[in-house]
Amino acid sequence: MSHPKLASIFNKDEKRVDWHDKALWFVRHKRDMSAHSVKGWEELRNLGHGIKAHMLSNLDNYLIQFEENALKNGVQVHWAANGKEHNQIVHKILKEHNAKKIVKSKSMLTEECHLNPYLEADGMEVIDTDLGERIVQLAKEPPSHIVLPAIHKDRHQVDELFQEHLGTKPCDGDPQYLTGEARKHLREKFIQADAAITGVNFAIADTGGFVVCTNEGNADMGAHLAPVHIACMGVEKIIPKQEHLGVFLRLLARSATGQPITTYSSHFKKPQPGSKMHIVIVDNGRSEQLSRPDFRASLHCIRCGACMNTCPIYRRSGGHSYDATIPGPIGSILSPGKDLTKYSSLPFASTLCGSCSDVCPVKIDIHSQLYKWRQIITKNTPQPFVKKQSMKFMGKLFAKPSQYETVGKIARWSLRNLPKSVINSKPNTWGKARDLPIGPKQSFDDWYKERENNKKSNDQ
Amino acid sequence: MKVGLFIPCYINQLYPQVGKATLELLEKLNVEVVYPSGQTCCGQPMANSGYESESMGTCNNFVENFKGFDYIVTPSGSCAYHVKKHYNIIPQTEDVVNVRNNVYELCDFILNVLKIKNLDASFPYKVGIHKSCHGLRGLRLGSCSEVVGHPYSYIEELLQEVKGVEIMTLQRSDECCGFGGTFAVTEEAVSVKMGKDKIQDHLNSGVEVITATDTSCLMHLEGLVTRNKQPLKILHIAEILNSHL
Ligand code: SF4
């Protein structure tokens, strides 16, 4: 379904829209306070942008350097061209270790590759250990936000879910009780796990190490308890140097939730004695996006979610309305690169207000890219006949002043003289909830001409 | 200094009073203003809908009408922004480059080119400013809440000088109103909800009159205010700056 359709369904429950909007605005506000308290915040953003741009221009070299160093550290490195290969590699590693029970910490990449169903099909149990992720997993839904995956659910819905799946007592949505129960449930899973899968926030070329950021410590818990740790990363997660972490960790935590630092920034470098560590490096469309000059900066993204929190449309349409792994503004410039037709409504799900670009810690020109995708979409995907024709008509109309004048007159006359019931009737989507202005008798044009004529006759 | 006045298509047809106020204001400031009669639109409605290629004739017509002026002034941040940012689709002749460089939103022009702050206006009302996004984040007519830096706002600087005006503080100082051109129709549900929330913010802040540098946003908000019979008046900033009440 297209974004407008899903968004209008979400908007049927206005109260829900209100709390969704307020919850995310609260996060955006926290981000503001935190960013505004950092001297040189804008310089940090420039640096973040610059480092990422440099990395993308030298991606091949940095990837090779990263692999070399990781191998030296005793980590096994795998390369996957697409989601399918990624899943096969992970599956193979798990098989080799005879792993049946797997704990996973939040990773949008494994979401993107649909890893869970792939492993589950072979009888493996995959438990998402981030609380929000676990909630949506129990609800059999995809995450609706990249940092706050269950932000679309209120605590009463969580209460019901936990009763059903974890056997908790009804608690009127008491968050403390619910998180306590979730912790008990997850601890058990951690202890039983045969393998742990994590994402990667930053992979450091000059050390071969990588960093995973979580607020719940679930990545550490998984990786340290299980005998095998598989870390999955997109190629764009590389940063050249260890010292660059100082830029990105500061940007990421503040942009994501307004925290000065993420609770756990876990640095991994080599396997513990007796255990194994694997890194799977995935392309899955990224080098194709890199080949598009207008859209390559979309690969700067550090997945902080700030563009979602600030987006007035996202806040009022919900993450699921984007029907894509990565929703919101950044998703709307990434997804069309994967499937132009399927995601053709996403670049239009924006007023081009530009708030996303201004909030983005790595300065991705998101709204300009939305505009550029629009131009490509109208040329390359089927468009409604009426839209196409009316745009052509307008193009001609505005190119020739004389026709424009006549049409303007007719429009003003109609607004003045037709009854409201006709003006606001069905085909006029504008008029469903809004009045149209009352058409004035005289356009500015007419008034100006009259004035000039009067001036002339006065002069004579 | 020769100034060409650009009156956007929807102001020309639906809100001529905004055009009049703009012209009168500029004339009062002793600016030599000409309104070229062949002007139509800046091309934005087509371009933002993904039909940039259909708007080339419109862009050329715009340049044809406004080449040769020292400045082009318009009561629309959105249109000025469009000319500046998106007229890269036609060949960059000297005329096109000049037009793109010299197009100004009204408040920006008064404050930063004419360097006038006090326009001798009076307007004894509680005013809420809607900071239209293309003016704010496109033309940088003010600082926006996302970016860290020195806070400023051209429209506010001018309004502060108007006798009797009380500028009210909003909860969300610069969130989009939800107009967005064809977005208002294609994403009707979200657009309307955004507008409603925006209006509520003004109402909660005790605003009597909402103003902005863009009539397009105001048309959307006015449509909701009228339909829902809310106690708010909607005026373009030119109308307030041109008032003696
Ligand atoms: S595009 Fe920017 S703001 Fe959005 S998630 Fe990525 S880094 Fe964060």
XYZ file of C-alpha atoms and ligand atoms in Angstrom:
713
model
C 0.000 0.000 0.000
C 1.166 3.532 -0.708
C 2.250 5.914 2.030
C -0.829 8.176 1.808
C -3.146 5.179 2.215
C -1.299 3.756 5.208
C -0.956 7.233 6.688
C -4.659 7.931 6.421
C -5.407 4.629 8.165
C -3.016 5.614 10.980
C -4.786 8.973 11.190
C -8.188 7.431 11.812
C -7.244 7.291 15.490
C -6.339 10.899 16.236
C -5.499 10.253 19.898
C -2.945 7.690 18.847
C -1.436 10.114 16.357
C -1.208 12.674 19.142
C 0.729 10.475 21.537
C 2.964 9.137 18.799
C 3.732 12.694 17.752
C 4.326 13.861 21.308
C 6.513 10.906 22.256
C 8.814 11.515 19.314
C 8.766 15.280 19.663
C 9.934 14.756 23.233
C 12.970 12.884 21.911
C 13.622 15.543 19.306
C 13.412 18.197 22.031
C 15.880 16.303 24.200
C 18.175 16.126 21.206
C 17.935 19.894 20.772
C 18.833 20.622 24.370
C 21.718 18.234 24.251
C 23.057 19.454 20.881
C 22.695 23.099 21.844
C 24.795 22.516 24.932
C 27.795 21.334 22.906
C 30.141 24.082 21.802
C 31.139 23.456 18.218
C 28.208 21.148 17.452
C 28.023 22.398 13.880
C 31.775 21.823 13.459
C 31.273 18.293 14.695
C 28.576 17.799 12.061
C 30.910 19.133 9.396
C 33.608 16.758 10.544
C 31.217 13.828 10.577
C 30.112 14.694 7.063
C 33.672 15.127 5.855
C 34.961 11.875 7.307
C 32.082 9.923 5.799
C 32.514 11.574 2.393
C 36.218 10.774 2.473
C 35.513 7.205 3.544
C 33.043 6.670 0.683
C 35.533 7.997 -1.855
C 38.114 5.496 -0.603
C 35.774 2.758 0.444
C 37.634 -0.083 -1.285
C 40.929 0.756 0.397
C 39.442 1.112 3.832
C 37.513 -2.133 3.533
C 40.657 -3.999 2.568
C 42.594 -2.373 5.417
C 39.829 -3.298 7.818
C 39.815 -6.897 6.680
C 43.600 -7.196 7.006
C 43.573 -5.864 10.533
C 40.588 -7.913 11.605
C 42.259 -11.090 10.300
C 45.392 -10.182 12.236
C 43.270 -9.916 15.338
C 42.023 -13.449 14.843
C 38.581 -12.509 13.516
C 37.118 -14.299 10.500
C 35.853 -11.991 7.777
C 33.155 -12.813 5.218
C 31.836 -10.852 2.259
C 28.231 -10.876 1.108
C 27.060 -9.250 -2.111
C 23.412 -9.276 -1.066
C 20.957 -10.215 1.639
C 20.691 -13.787 0.500
C 24.430 -14.357 0.657
C 24.500 -12.703 4.040
C 21.877 -15.076 5.378
C 23.625 -18.089 3.885
C 26.933 -17.114 5.459
C 25.409 -16.573 8.874
C 23.498 -19.808 8.600
C 26.624 -21.723 7.640
C 28.607 -20.337 10.569
C 25.814 -21.268 12.951
C 25.589 -24.780 11.503
C 29.326 -25.267 11.898
C 28.981 -24.480 15.563
C 25.880 -26.545 15.894
C 24.068 -23.479 17.183
C 20.313 -23.738 17.703
C 19.599 -20.892 20.082
C 20.683 -17.495 18.963
C 20.455 -14.133 20.665
C 20.610 -11.060 18.536
C 21.106 -7.452 19.490
C 19.559 -4.721 17.419
C 20.716 -4.704 13.837
C 18.834 -2.983 11.061
C 21.011 -4.836 8.564
C 19.779 -8.292 9.602
C 16.257 -6.812 9.483
C 16.962 -5.597 5.944
C 18.209 -9.065 4.927
C 15.275 -10.825 6.660
C 17.667 -13.015 8.584
C 15.263 -14.168 11.291
C 12.782 -15.999 9.069
C 15.679 -17.520 7.139
C 17.171 -19.042 10.279
C 13.827 -19.932 11.787
C 12.983 -21.909 8.671
C 15.799 -24.263 9.668
C 14.450 -24.680 13.175
C 16.749 -22.177 14.844
C 15.450 -19.912 17.578
C 16.393 -16.261 17.141
C 15.647 -13.944 20.035
C 15.915 -10.195 19.586
C 17.292 -8.961 22.866
C 16.763 -5.234 22.634
C 13.578 -4.639 24.627
C 11.833 -2.726 21.854
C 12.905 -5.291 19.281
C 11.664 -8.103 21.493
C 8.303 -6.396 21.808
C 7.817 -6.120 18.049
C 9.143 -9.622 17.592
C 6.491 -10.961 19.966
C 3.877 -8.908 18.137
C 5.143 -10.341 14.820
C 5.654 -6.864 13.448
C 8.631 -5.157 11.892
C 10.227 -2.309 13.890
C 8.608 1.064 13.206
C 11.670 3.137 14.096
C 15.386 2.381 13.850
C 16.253 3.440 17.390
C 12.882 3.011 19.114
C 11.500 -0.050 17.337
C 8.297 -0.291 19.376
C 7.520 3.414 19.670
C 4.151 2.777 18.004
C 3.027 0.621 20.936
C 1.854 1.999 24.263
C 2.549 0.300 27.574
C -0.905 -1.268 27.743
C -0.344 -3.025 24.465
C 2.996 -4.253 25.800
C 1.260 -5.451 28.948
C -1.129 -7.557 26.863
C 1.644 -8.925 24.671
C 3.706 -9.994 27.656
C 0.706 -11.650 29.290
C 0.145 -13.631 26.145
C 3.736 -14.602 25.385
C 5.662 -14.405 28.651
C 2.849 -15.290 31.037
C 3.083 -12.064 33.027
C 0.315 -10.868 35.353
C -1.948 -8.011 34.250
C -0.281 -4.835 35.587
C -2.095 -1.909 33.978
C 0.991 -1.259 31.902
C 3.353 -0.779 34.836
C 6.669 -0.136 33.057
C 8.821 -1.201 35.985
C 7.108 -4.562 36.321
C 7.146 -5.130 32.572
C 10.835 -4.332 32.126
C 11.634 -6.514 35.147
C 9.814 -9.430 33.580
C 11.453 -8.804 30.224
C 14.838 -8.848 31.916
C 14.159 -12.217 33.564
C 12.950 -13.646 30.275
C 15.947 -12.316 28.329
C 18.546 -13.344 30.926
C 17.450 -16.904 30.497
C 17.830 -16.610 26.736
C 21.300 -15.090 27.095
C 22.473 -17.925 29.317
C 21.158 -20.597 26.972
C 22.453 -19.010 23.763
C 24.771 -20.963 21.459
C 25.638 -17.909 19.400
C 25.240 -14.143 19.471
C 24.602 -11.901 16.492
C 25.137 -8.137 16.705
C 25.111 -5.236 14.330
C 28.005 -2.832 13.966
C 27.828 0.915 14.454
C 31.392 1.702 13.490
C 34.107 -0.533 12.023
C 37.564 0.962 12.342
C 39.855 0.400 9.385
C 43.152 1.077 11.125
C 42.566 -1.315 14.007
C 40.187 -3.908 12.634
C 38.011 -3.359 15.685
C 34.353 -2.395 15.773
C 31.945 -0.634 18.094
C 28.379 -1.572 18.950
C 26.212 0.966 20.792
C 23.303 -0.134 22.965
C 21.516 1.362 25.919
C 20.627 -1.959 27.462
C 23.988 -3.706 27.318
C 22.375 -6.535 25.426
C 25.080 -6.713 22.766
C 27.734 -7.264 25.449
C 25.636 -9.746 27.295
C 25.069 -11.808 24.156
C 28.595 -11.578 22.779
C 30.288 -12.326 26.089
C 28.197 -15.296 27.094
C 27.960 -17.141 23.813
C 30.911 -19.069 22.329
C 30.383 -17.498 18.884
C 29.885 -13.846 18.023
C 28.802 -12.897 14.506
C 28.821 -9.176 13.735
C 27.000 -8.065 10.581
C 27.736 -4.756 8.941
C 26.984 -2.808 5.783
C 30.050 -1.698 3.840
C 29.402 1.946 4.767
C 29.965 1.370 8.478
C 33.721 1.789 8.007
C 35.497 4.751 9.522
C 39.179 5.261 8.772
C 40.638 5.757 12.228
C 40.036 4.984 15.855
C 40.269 8.684 16.700
C 37.233 9.383 14.485
C 35.095 7.613 17.044
C 35.321 10.765 19.145
C 33.346 12.577 16.469
C 30.756 9.925 15.760
C 30.005 8.665 19.245
C 29.312 12.222 20.367
C 27.085 12.903 17.379
C 25.244 9.604 17.534
C 24.148 9.578 21.181
C 22.979 13.173 21.230
C 21.167 12.948 17.906
C 19.485 9.665 18.735
C 18.095 10.284 22.200
C 19.696 13.440 23.563
C 22.004 11.424 25.800
C 25.575 12.710 26.172
C 26.829 9.189 25.558
C 25.164 5.883 24.759
C 25.052 3.733 27.902
C 27.181 1.000 26.354
C 29.639 1.782 23.571
C 31.209 -1.642 23.362
C 34.532 -1.980 21.597
C 35.242 -5.404 20.100
C 38.575 -6.335 18.670
C 39.388 -10.025 19.025
C 37.635 -13.166 20.183
C 37.914 -14.199 23.808
C 40.151 -17.228 24.360
C 38.212 -20.292 23.343
C 35.516 -18.472 21.391
C 35.071 -17.342 17.843
C 34.340 -14.012 16.245
C 33.075 -13.456 12.709
C 32.364 -10.308 10.749
C 30.055 -10.374 7.746
C 30.474 -7.375 5.443
C 27.410 -6.777 3.281
C 26.828 -4.748 0.148
C 23.166 -5.398 -0.694
C 22.661 -2.427 -2.991
C 25.050 -0.060 -1.283
C 27.626 0.122 -4.041
C 24.812 0.757 -6.484
C 23.674 3.696 -4.366
C 27.305 4.820 -4.179
C 27.341 4.965 -7.970
C 24.564 7.571 -8.001
C 26.242 10.943 -7.447
C 23.003 12.632 -6.349
C 22.267 10.014 -3.723
C 25.609 8.730 -2.505
C 25.560 10.938 0.584
C 22.648 8.845 1.833
C 25.353 6.310 2.752
C 26.734 8.697 5.384
C 23.859 7.700 7.626
C 24.832 6.589 11.135
C 21.262 5.418 11.913
C 20.590 7.821 14.745
C 16.908 8.220 13.908
C 16.923 12.001 14.404
C 15.407 12.620 10.988
C 12.462 10.442 12.002
C 11.951 12.185 15.319
C 11.970 15.588 13.688
C 9.875 14.679 10.666
C 6.362 16.095 11.102
C 5.029 13.522 8.670
C 6.726 10.529 10.257
C 5.454 11.572 13.673
C 1.917 11.691 12.309
C 1.943 8.671 10.039
C 3.935 6.117 12.020
C 6.941 4.128 10.880
C 4.886 1.314 9.354
C 3.316 3.701 6.852
C 6.640 3.641 4.976
C 6.433 -0.122 4.514
C 10.242 -0.320 4.369
C 12.973 -1.580 6.697
C 14.267 1.943 7.204
C 11.314 4.318 7.504
C 11.143 8.099 7.644
C 13.137 10.639 5.657
C 16.336 8.602 5.341
C 14.333 5.523 4.376
C 12.570 7.575 1.733
C 15.852 8.340 -0.021
C 17.340 4.849 0.448
C 14.356 2.718 -0.535
C 13.714 4.054 -4.068
C 17.261 2.976 -4.909
C 16.211 -0.585 -4.144
C 12.798 -0.663 -5.811
C 11.671 2.484 -7.554
C 8.101 1.389 -8.216
C 7.356 -0.177 -4.872
C 8.641 2.864 -2.976
C 7.502 5.518 -5.434
C 5.213 7.260 -2.925
C 7.913 7.738 -0.275
C 9.784 10.742 -1.686
C 6.393 12.458 -1.898
C 5.632 11.783 1.766
C 7.303 15.066 2.657
C 6.622 18.781 2.508
C 10.324 19.323 1.775
C 10.459 21.349 4.980
C 14.142 20.506 5.341
C 14.114 19.789 9.059
C 15.650 16.350 8.437
C 18.673 17.815 6.680
C 19.234 20.335 9.459
C 18.981 17.784 12.231
C 21.121 15.121 10.545
C 24.411 14.746 12.417
C 26.302 13.859 9.245
C 24.599 16.538 7.152
C 22.900 14.413 4.536
C 20.945 16.715 2.206
C 17.887 14.533 2.707
C 15.230 16.946 1.454
C 17.179 17.773 -1.705
C 17.486 14.069 -2.400
C 13.741 13.647 -1.905
C 13.205 16.337 -4.534
C 15.613 14.591 -6.904
C 13.943 11.201 -6.467
C 10.621 12.830 -7.333
C 11.972 13.925 -10.701
C 13.213 10.398 -11.401
C 10.039 8.692 -10.220
C 7.670 10.669 -12.446
C 9.802 9.773 -15.451
C 10.332 6.108 -14.682
C 7.249 4.757 -12.976
C 3.601 4.751 -14.045
C 1.914 7.978 -12.968
C -1.783 8.712 -12.613
C -3.049 10.049 -15.927
C -4.711 13.054 -14.351
C -1.592 14.111 -12.492
C 0.570 13.851 -15.560
C -1.850 15.738 -17.769
C -2.511 18.466 -15.254
C 1.214 19.044 -14.780
C 1.681 19.301 -18.543
C -1.270 21.657 -18.694
C 0.092 23.828 -15.908
C 3.514 23.855 -17.505
C 2.019 25.248 -20.710
C -0.326 27.584 -18.883
C 2.358 29.286 -16.854
C 4.680 29.548 -19.803
C 2.168 31.811 -21.611
C 0.803 34.807 -19.722
C -2.312 35.295 -21.910
C -3.878 31.894 -21.277
C -3.008 32.137 -17.617
C -5.087 35.274 -17.255
C -8.224 33.670 -18.668
C -7.957 30.547 -16.546
C -7.372 32.663 -13.437
C -10.555 34.574 -14.139
C -12.612 31.416 -14.481
C -11.169 29.975 -11.255
C -11.925 33.125 -9.266
C -15.416 33.302 -10.691
C -16.060 29.682 -9.712
C -14.823 30.179 -6.173
C -17.115 33.195 -5.776
C -20.206 31.877 -7.441
C -20.401 28.133 -7.064
C -22.114 26.908 -3.909
C -19.813 25.549 -1.195
C -21.321 22.111 -1.557
C -20.036 21.954 -5.114
C -16.619 23.409 -4.340
C -16.027 21.128 -1.379
C -17.514 18.032 -3.002
C -15.780 14.692 -3.433
C -13.155 15.174 -6.121
C -11.821 18.179 -4.250
C -9.555 16.551 -1.685
C -8.509 19.968 -0.431
C -12.046 20.700 0.659
C -12.603 17.613 2.788
C -11.379 19.376 5.895
C -10.450 22.845 4.633
C -12.317 25.727 3.063
C -11.024 27.338 -0.081
C -10.471 31.080 -0.100
C -13.315 33.228 -1.425
C -12.371 34.180 -4.959
C -11.853 37.921 -5.204
C -13.507 39.809 -8.067
C -10.292 41.351 -9.161
C -6.897 39.719 -9.414
C -3.818 41.686 -8.426
C -3.069 41.895 -12.123
C -6.401 43.568 -12.915
C -6.072 45.938 -9.990
C -2.572 46.947 -11.010
C -3.604 47.608 -14.612
C -6.548 49.682 -13.479
C -4.269 51.675 -11.218
C -1.768 52.291 -13.992
C -4.563 53.408 -16.331
C -5.956 55.756 -13.705
C -2.494 57.185 -13.188
C -2.152 57.804 -16.901
C -5.524 59.482 -17.237
C -4.789 61.607 -14.169
C -1.534 62.653 -15.738
C -3.221 63.709 -18.957
C 17.649 50.943 -7.819
C 15.041 49.282 -10.031
C 12.939 46.626 -8.393
C 10.746 44.100 -10.155
C 7.782 42.911 -8.137
C 6.927 39.223 -8.401
C 3.446 38.331 -7.232
C 3.095 34.535 -7.087
C 0.244 32.995 -9.068
C -1.993 32.121 -6.122
C -1.527 35.553 -4.513
C -2.359 37.212 -7.784
C -5.555 35.214 -8.192
C -6.732 34.527 -4.644
C -5.053 37.017 -2.316
C -4.644 40.256 -4.302
C -4.660 42.223 -1.028
C -1.260 40.717 -0.200
C 0.122 41.933 -3.509
C -1.312 45.393 -2.910
C 0.165 45.615 0.582
C 3.562 44.563 -0.738
C 3.517 47.146 -3.495
C 2.287 49.942 -1.231
C 4.890 49.100 1.372
C 7.734 49.227 -1.127
C 6.461 52.472 -2.651
C 6.215 53.980 0.819
C 9.884 53.184 1.269
C 10.595 55.125 -1.916
C 11.573 52.119 -3.939
C 11.048 52.346 -7.665
C 8.883 49.265 -8.239
C 7.706 47.855 -11.523
C 5.262 44.983 -11.894
C 6.054 43.238 -15.184
C 2.754 42.265 -16.718
C 3.822 39.007 -18.387
C 4.649 37.189 -15.163
C 2.845 34.014 -14.129
C 4.422 31.581 -11.685
C 7.895 30.493 -10.554
C 7.397 26.877 -11.613
C 7.406 25.415 -8.150
C 4.049 23.575 -8.263
C 5.230 21.394 -11.133
C 8.813 20.968 -9.937
C 7.963 19.891 -6.408
C 5.518 17.375 -7.850
C 8.338 15.763 -9.782
C 7.632 17.518 -13.076
C 10.571 19.871 -13.112
C 10.953 19.188 -16.829
C 7.462 20.560 -17.500
C 8.353 23.796 -15.727
C 11.128 24.993 -18.012
C 8.828 27.230 -20.051
C 7.639 28.797 -16.815
C 11.214 29.380 -15.627
C 12.113 30.998 -18.933
C 9.048 33.207 -18.761
C 10.061 34.274 -15.260
C 13.575 35.198 -16.336
C 12.255 36.985 -19.427
C 10.081 39.176 -17.212
C 12.629 39.892 -14.511
C 15.957 40.186 -16.279
C 17.346 43.681 -16.158
C 16.081 44.507 -12.663
C 18.529 45.235 -9.862
C 16.371 43.267 -7.489
C 13.332 41.027 -7.714
C 11.173 41.173 -4.615
C 8.349 38.836 -3.747
C 6.050 38.308 -0.758
C 6.878 34.602 -0.816
C 9.930 32.957 0.673
C 8.995 29.749 -1.047
C 9.028 31.189 -4.585
C 12.252 33.128 -3.998
C 13.837 29.924 -2.749
C 12.630 27.994 -5.758
C 14.173 30.468 -8.189
C 17.440 30.498 -6.254
C 17.757 26.796 -5.720
C 16.070 25.089 -8.636
C 16.599 27.305 -11.679
C 19.601 25.162 -12.495
C 17.488 23.241 -15.000
C 17.685 25.953 -17.659
C 20.934 27.133 -19.292
C 22.788 29.469 -16.929
C 22.903 32.579 -19.083
C 23.936 35.869 -17.518
C 20.272 36.814 -17.172
C 19.411 33.596 -15.359
C 22.366 33.945 -13.002
C 21.443 37.548 -12.226
C 17.810 36.738 -11.622
C 18.774 33.897 -9.280
C 21.190 36.086 -7.367
C 18.913 39.077 -7.053
C 15.613 37.548 -6.046
C 14.602 38.418 -2.483
C 11.819 37.623 -0.076
C 10.151 40.855 1.070
C 11.327 40.997 4.727
C 14.841 40.009 3.739
C 14.886 42.786 1.158
C 13.590 45.479 3.514
C 15.914 44.530 6.345
C 19.087 43.555 4.528
C 19.051 45.503 1.269
C 17.129 48.639 2.180
C 18.467 48.321 5.723
C 15.244 49.647 7.200
C 13.744 48.236 10.370
C 11.013 50.591 11.435
C 8.227 50.847 8.900
C 6.062 53.162 10.961
C 3.271 50.608 11.215
C 0.934 49.959 14.087
C -1.041 46.814 14.746
C -2.366 46.326 18.282
C -2.788 42.562 18.315
C -1.251 39.405 19.677
C 0.596 37.930 16.742
C 1.921 34.406 16.218
C 4.598 33.966 13.596
C 4.466 30.944 11.355
C 7.992 30.470 10.091
C 7.456 28.983 6.658
C 9.968 26.237 6.017
C 11.309 27.255 2.607
C 12.048 30.730 3.891
C 13.470 29.468 7.147
C 15.522 26.439 6.156
C 15.887 27.286 2.482
C 16.625 31.000 2.449
C 17.730 31.091 6.095
C 15.461 34.028 6.883
C 15.915 33.018 10.484
C 17.653 30.470 12.627
C 15.848 27.167 12.991
C 15.621 25.187 16.191
C 17.661 22.253 14.869
C 20.797 24.165 14.033
C 23.070 25.361 16.822
C 24.001 29.008 16.555
C 23.009 32.576 17.196
C 19.195 32.921 17.105
C 17.742 35.442 14.647
C 14.614 36.031 12.589
C 14.062 38.706 9.932
C 10.297 38.643 10.164
C 10.491 38.996 13.921
C 12.941 41.898 13.711
C 10.502 43.814 11.536
C 7.465 42.876 13.601
C 9.121 43.993 16.821
C 9.180 47.546 15.454
C 5.453 47.573 14.755
C 3.608 49.610 17.368
C 1.215 47.615 19.524
C 2.220 44.173 18.318
C 2.720 41.531 20.941
C 4.665 38.577 19.550
C 3.511 35.364 21.194
C 5.821 32.439 21.924
C 4.836 29.061 20.515
C 5.548 25.605 21.879
C 7.017 24.483 18.586
C 8.547 27.569 17.073
C 9.232 26.287 13.590
C 7.424 23.056 12.806
C 6.012 22.747 9.303
C 2.294 23.568 8.840
C 1.703 20.707 6.429
C 0.916 22.630 3.248
C 3.737 21.419 1.018
C 2.117 22.147 -2.379
C 0.502 19.048 -3.895
C 1.352 17.303 -0.605
C -1.696 19.090 0.821
C -3.841 16.978 -1.498
C -1.882 13.752 -2.054
C -1.216 13.320 1.659
C -4.474 14.918 2.764
C -4.783 13.169 6.129
C -1.317 14.067 7.413
C -1.435 17.539 5.892
C -4.676 18.369 7.665
C -3.445 16.940 10.951
C -0.266 19.001 10.751
C -2.270 22.142 10.074
C -4.650 21.449 12.940
C -1.776 20.920 15.360
C -0.097 24.096 14.183
C -3.255 26.120 14.735
C -3.745 24.593 18.173
C -0.248 25.688 19.136
C -1.144 29.273 18.192
C -4.449 29.094 20.045
C -2.778 27.704 23.154
C -0.319 30.561 23.045
C -3.052 33.200 23.026
C -2.465 34.275 19.434
C -5.093 36.451 17.722
C -3.438 36.819 14.331
C -1.198 34.317 12.545
C 1.241 35.773 10.077
C 3.957 34.443 7.781
C 6.179 35.292 4.843
C 4.200 32.863 2.678
C 0.577 32.968 1.655
C 0.615 29.326 0.632
C 1.036 28.121 4.222
C -1.507 30.715 5.306
C -4.089 29.556 2.756
C -3.875 26.065 4.225
C -4.163 27.329 7.803
C -6.960 29.730 6.882
C -8.854 26.906 5.201
C -8.829 25.000 8.491
C -9.558 28.016 10.679
C -12.572 28.967 8.558
C -13.903 25.436 8.365
C -13.560 24.924 12.115
C -14.734 28.432 12.970
C -11.726 29.182 15.126
C -11.117 32.638 16.598
C -8.027 33.486 14.565
C -7.243 35.949 11.842
C -4.729 35.146 9.153
C -2.658 37.902 7.557
C 0.453 37.997 5.435
C 3.344 39.900 7.016
C 3.095 42.570 4.285
C -0.431 43.359 5.423
C 0.705 43.885 9.010
C 3.747 45.929 8.071
C 1.470 48.087 5.937
C -1.085 48.652 8.741
C -1.917 51.752 10.722
C -4.468 50.629 13.233
S 19.888 10.305 7.850
Fe 20.991 11.484 9.386
S 19.404 11.978 10.884
Fe 18.562 10.302 9.666
S 19.113 8.449 10.744
Fe 20.754 8.817 9.277
S 22.288 9.986 10.386
Fe 20.418 10.094 11.586
